[in-house]
Tab-separated table of C-alpha atoms in Angstrom:
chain	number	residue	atom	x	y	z
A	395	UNK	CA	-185.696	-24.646	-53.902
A	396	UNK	CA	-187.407	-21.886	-51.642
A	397	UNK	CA	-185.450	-19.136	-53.242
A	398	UNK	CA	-186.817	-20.284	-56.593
A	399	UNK	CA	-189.996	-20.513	-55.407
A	400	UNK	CA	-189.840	-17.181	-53.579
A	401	UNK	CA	-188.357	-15.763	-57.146
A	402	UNK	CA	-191.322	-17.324	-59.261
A	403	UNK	CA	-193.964	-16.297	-56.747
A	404	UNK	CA	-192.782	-12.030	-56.440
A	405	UNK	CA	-192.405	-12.311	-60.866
A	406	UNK	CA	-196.278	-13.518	-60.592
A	407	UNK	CA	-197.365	-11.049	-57.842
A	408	UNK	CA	-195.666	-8.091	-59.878
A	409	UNK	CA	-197.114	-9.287	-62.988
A	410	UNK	CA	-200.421	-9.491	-62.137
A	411	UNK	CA	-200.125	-5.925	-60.075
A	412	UNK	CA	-199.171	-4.469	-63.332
A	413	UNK	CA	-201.938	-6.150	-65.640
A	414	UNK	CA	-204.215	-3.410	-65.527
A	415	UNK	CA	-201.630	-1.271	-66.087
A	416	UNK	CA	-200.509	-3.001	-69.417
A	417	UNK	CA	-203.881	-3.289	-70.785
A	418	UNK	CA	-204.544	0.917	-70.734
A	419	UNK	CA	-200.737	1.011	-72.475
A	420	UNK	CA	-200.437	-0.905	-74.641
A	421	UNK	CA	-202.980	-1.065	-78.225
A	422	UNK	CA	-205.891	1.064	-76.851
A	423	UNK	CA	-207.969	2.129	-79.767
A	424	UNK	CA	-208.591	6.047	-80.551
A	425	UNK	CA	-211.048	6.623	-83.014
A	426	UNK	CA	-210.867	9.923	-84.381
A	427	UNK	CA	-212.776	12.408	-86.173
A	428	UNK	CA	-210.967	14.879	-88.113
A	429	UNK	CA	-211.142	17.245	-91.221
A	430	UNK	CA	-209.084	15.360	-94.344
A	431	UNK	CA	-207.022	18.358	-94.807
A	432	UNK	CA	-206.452	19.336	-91.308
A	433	UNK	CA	-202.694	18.955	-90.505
A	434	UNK	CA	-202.461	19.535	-87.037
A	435	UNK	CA	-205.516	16.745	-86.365
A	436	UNK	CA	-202.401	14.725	-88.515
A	437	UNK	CA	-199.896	15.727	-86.304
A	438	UNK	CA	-201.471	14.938	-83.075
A	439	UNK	CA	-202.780	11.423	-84.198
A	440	UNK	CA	-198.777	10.852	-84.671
A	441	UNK	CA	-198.256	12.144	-81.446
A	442	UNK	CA	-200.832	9.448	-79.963
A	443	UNK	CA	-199.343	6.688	-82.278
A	444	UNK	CA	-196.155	7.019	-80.788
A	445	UNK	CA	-197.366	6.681	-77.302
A	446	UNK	CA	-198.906	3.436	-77.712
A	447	UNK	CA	-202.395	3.780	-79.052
A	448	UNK	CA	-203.734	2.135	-81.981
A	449	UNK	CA	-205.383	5.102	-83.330
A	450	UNK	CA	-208.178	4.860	-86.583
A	451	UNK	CA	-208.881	7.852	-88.259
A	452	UNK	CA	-212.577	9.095	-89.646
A	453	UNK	CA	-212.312	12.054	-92.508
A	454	UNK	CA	-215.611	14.041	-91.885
A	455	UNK	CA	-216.833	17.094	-93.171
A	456	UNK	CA	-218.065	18.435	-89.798
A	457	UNK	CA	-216.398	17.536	-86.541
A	458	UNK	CA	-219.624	19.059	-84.620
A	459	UNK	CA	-221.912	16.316	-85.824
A	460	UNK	CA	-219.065	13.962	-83.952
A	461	UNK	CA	-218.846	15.986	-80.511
A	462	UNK	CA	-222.236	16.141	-80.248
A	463	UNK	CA	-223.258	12.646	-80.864
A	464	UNK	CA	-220.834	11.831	-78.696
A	465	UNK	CA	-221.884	13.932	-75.948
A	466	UNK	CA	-219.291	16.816	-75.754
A	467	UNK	CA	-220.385	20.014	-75.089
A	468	UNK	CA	-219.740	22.701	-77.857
A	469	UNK	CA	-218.270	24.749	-75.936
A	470	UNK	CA	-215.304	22.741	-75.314
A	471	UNK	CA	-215.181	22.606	-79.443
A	472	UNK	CA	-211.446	22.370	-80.968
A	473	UNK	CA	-210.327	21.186	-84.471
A	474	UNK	CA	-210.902	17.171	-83.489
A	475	UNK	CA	-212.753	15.281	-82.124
A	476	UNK	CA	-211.882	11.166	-80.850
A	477	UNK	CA	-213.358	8.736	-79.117
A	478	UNK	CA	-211.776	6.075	-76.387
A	479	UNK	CA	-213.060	3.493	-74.315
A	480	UNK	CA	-216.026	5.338	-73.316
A	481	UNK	CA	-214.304	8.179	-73.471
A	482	UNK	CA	-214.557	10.933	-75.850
A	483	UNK	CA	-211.171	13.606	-76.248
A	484	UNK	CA	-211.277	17.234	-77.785
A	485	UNK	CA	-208.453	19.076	-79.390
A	486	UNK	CA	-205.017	18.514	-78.840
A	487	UNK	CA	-204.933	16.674	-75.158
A	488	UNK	CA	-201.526	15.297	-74.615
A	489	UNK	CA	-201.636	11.111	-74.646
A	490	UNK	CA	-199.718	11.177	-71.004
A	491	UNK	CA	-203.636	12.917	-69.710
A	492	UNK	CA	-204.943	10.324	-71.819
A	493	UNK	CA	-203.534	7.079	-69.715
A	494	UNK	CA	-204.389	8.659	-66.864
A	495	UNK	CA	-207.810	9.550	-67.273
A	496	UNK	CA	-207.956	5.194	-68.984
A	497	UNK	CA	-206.024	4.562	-65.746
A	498	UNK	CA	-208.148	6.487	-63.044
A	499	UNK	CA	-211.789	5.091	-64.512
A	500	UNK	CA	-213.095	8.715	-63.442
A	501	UNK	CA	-217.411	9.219	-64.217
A	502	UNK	CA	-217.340	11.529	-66.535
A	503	UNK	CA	-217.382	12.279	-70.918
A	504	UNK	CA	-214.079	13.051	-71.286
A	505	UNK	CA	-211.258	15.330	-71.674
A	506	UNK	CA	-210.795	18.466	-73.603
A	507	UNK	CA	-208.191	21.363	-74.582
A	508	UNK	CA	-210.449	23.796	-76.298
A	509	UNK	CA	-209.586	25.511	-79.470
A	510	UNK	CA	-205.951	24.961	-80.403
A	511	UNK	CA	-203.002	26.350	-77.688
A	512	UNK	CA	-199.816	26.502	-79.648
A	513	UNK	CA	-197.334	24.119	-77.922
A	514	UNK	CA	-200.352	21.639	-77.486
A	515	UNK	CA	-199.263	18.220	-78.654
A	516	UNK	CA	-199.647	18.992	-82.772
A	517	UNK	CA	-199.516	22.124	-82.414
A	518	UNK	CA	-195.629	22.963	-81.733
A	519	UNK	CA	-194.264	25.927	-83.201
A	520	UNK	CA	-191.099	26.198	-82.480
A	521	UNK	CA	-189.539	26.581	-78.724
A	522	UNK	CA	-192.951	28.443	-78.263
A	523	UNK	CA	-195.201	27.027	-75.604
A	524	UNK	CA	-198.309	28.319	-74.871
A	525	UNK	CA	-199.982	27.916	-71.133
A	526	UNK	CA	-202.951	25.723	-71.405
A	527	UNK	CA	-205.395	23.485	-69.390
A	528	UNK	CA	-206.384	19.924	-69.900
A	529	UNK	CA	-210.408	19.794	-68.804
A	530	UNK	CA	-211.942	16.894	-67.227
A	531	UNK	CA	-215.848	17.392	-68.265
A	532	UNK	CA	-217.778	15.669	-66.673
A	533	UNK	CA	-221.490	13.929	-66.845
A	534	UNK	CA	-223.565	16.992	-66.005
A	535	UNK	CA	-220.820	18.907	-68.974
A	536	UNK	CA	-219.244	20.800	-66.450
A	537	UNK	CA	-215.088	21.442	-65.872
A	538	UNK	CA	-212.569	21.081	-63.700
A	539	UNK	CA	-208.977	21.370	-64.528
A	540	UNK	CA	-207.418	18.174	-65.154
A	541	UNK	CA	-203.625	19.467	-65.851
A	542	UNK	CA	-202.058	22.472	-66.161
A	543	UNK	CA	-199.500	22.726	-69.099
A	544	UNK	CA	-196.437	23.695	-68.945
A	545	UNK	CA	-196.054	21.684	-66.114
C-alpha cells in the first residue's frame, strides 16, 4: 500500500511540475500577418505548425500597418509579422526561441530576426546557413541578443 501511494503521489507531483510547461507546448495560438503570395511567410508558418502551435494566418497587403499596431519597431521590419500571447514575433524566429521566450514570461514586445537570413527557419537554401541573431526587444524598443544562430 505505501509503495502505491508513494507511486501515485511522485506521478501527481511531476505532473503538476510540468503543467506550465504543457500549456506553452502544446496548441498556443500564432496569429500571423503575412503577404498572400509570400512563400517563405508559408514556409515558416509550417515550420511553427510542426512544433506545436496552432498557427492562423491573416493575408494583408502591408505587414507595416501590423508591426506597428502591434508595437514593433520598424527597424526590426522582416517579411512577417505574428502575434502570440502578448507577444508579437518578426521574420523568421525559430519556434524553439519561441517556447522559450512563452516559457521565461520576460517584460518586453517580442522577438525579432530582421530582414530574412538564409538558413532562418523558411528560409533554407540548401546546406547553406547563414549566421544570424534572434533579438529580444524590449518595452522601451531596444535589443539584446536573444540567440545566436548557428548555435
Amino acid at each position: 500500500m505505501n509503495r502505491r501511494y508513494l507511486l501515485a503521489a511522485t506521478v501527481g507531483v511531476t505532473t503538476l511540475l510540468a503543467l506550465p510547461f504543457l500549456a506553452v507546448v502544446h496548441a498556443t495560438e500564432v496569429h500571423v500577418f503575412k503577404a498572400r503570395t509570400c512563400g517563405c511567410c508559408g514556409a515558416w508558418v509550417r515550420h511553427l505548425r510542426a512544433a506545436g502551435f496552432e498557427v492562423h494566418v491573416t493575408d494583408v497587403d502591408d505587414t507595416a500597418t501590423e508591426r506597428k499596431r502591434l508595437g514593433m519597431p520598424e527597424q526590426f521590419a522582416s517579411c512577417h509579422t505574428a502575434a502570440v500571447d502578448g507577444y508579437v514575433l518578426e521574420g523568421h524566429v525559430p519556434a524553439v526561441e519561441v517556447k522559450r521566450l512563452l516559457a521565461s514570461r520576460v517584460k518586453a514586445i517580442g522577438l525579432a530576426v530582421p530582414r530574412m537570413p538564409v538558413g532562418s527557419p523558411g528560409m533554407e537554401v540548401g546546406a547553406r546557413r547563414d549566421p544570424y541573431e534572434v533579438l529580444l526587444v524590449d518595452a522601451s524598443g531596444q535589443a539584446s541578443v536573444f540567440a545566436t544562430y548557428p548555435k
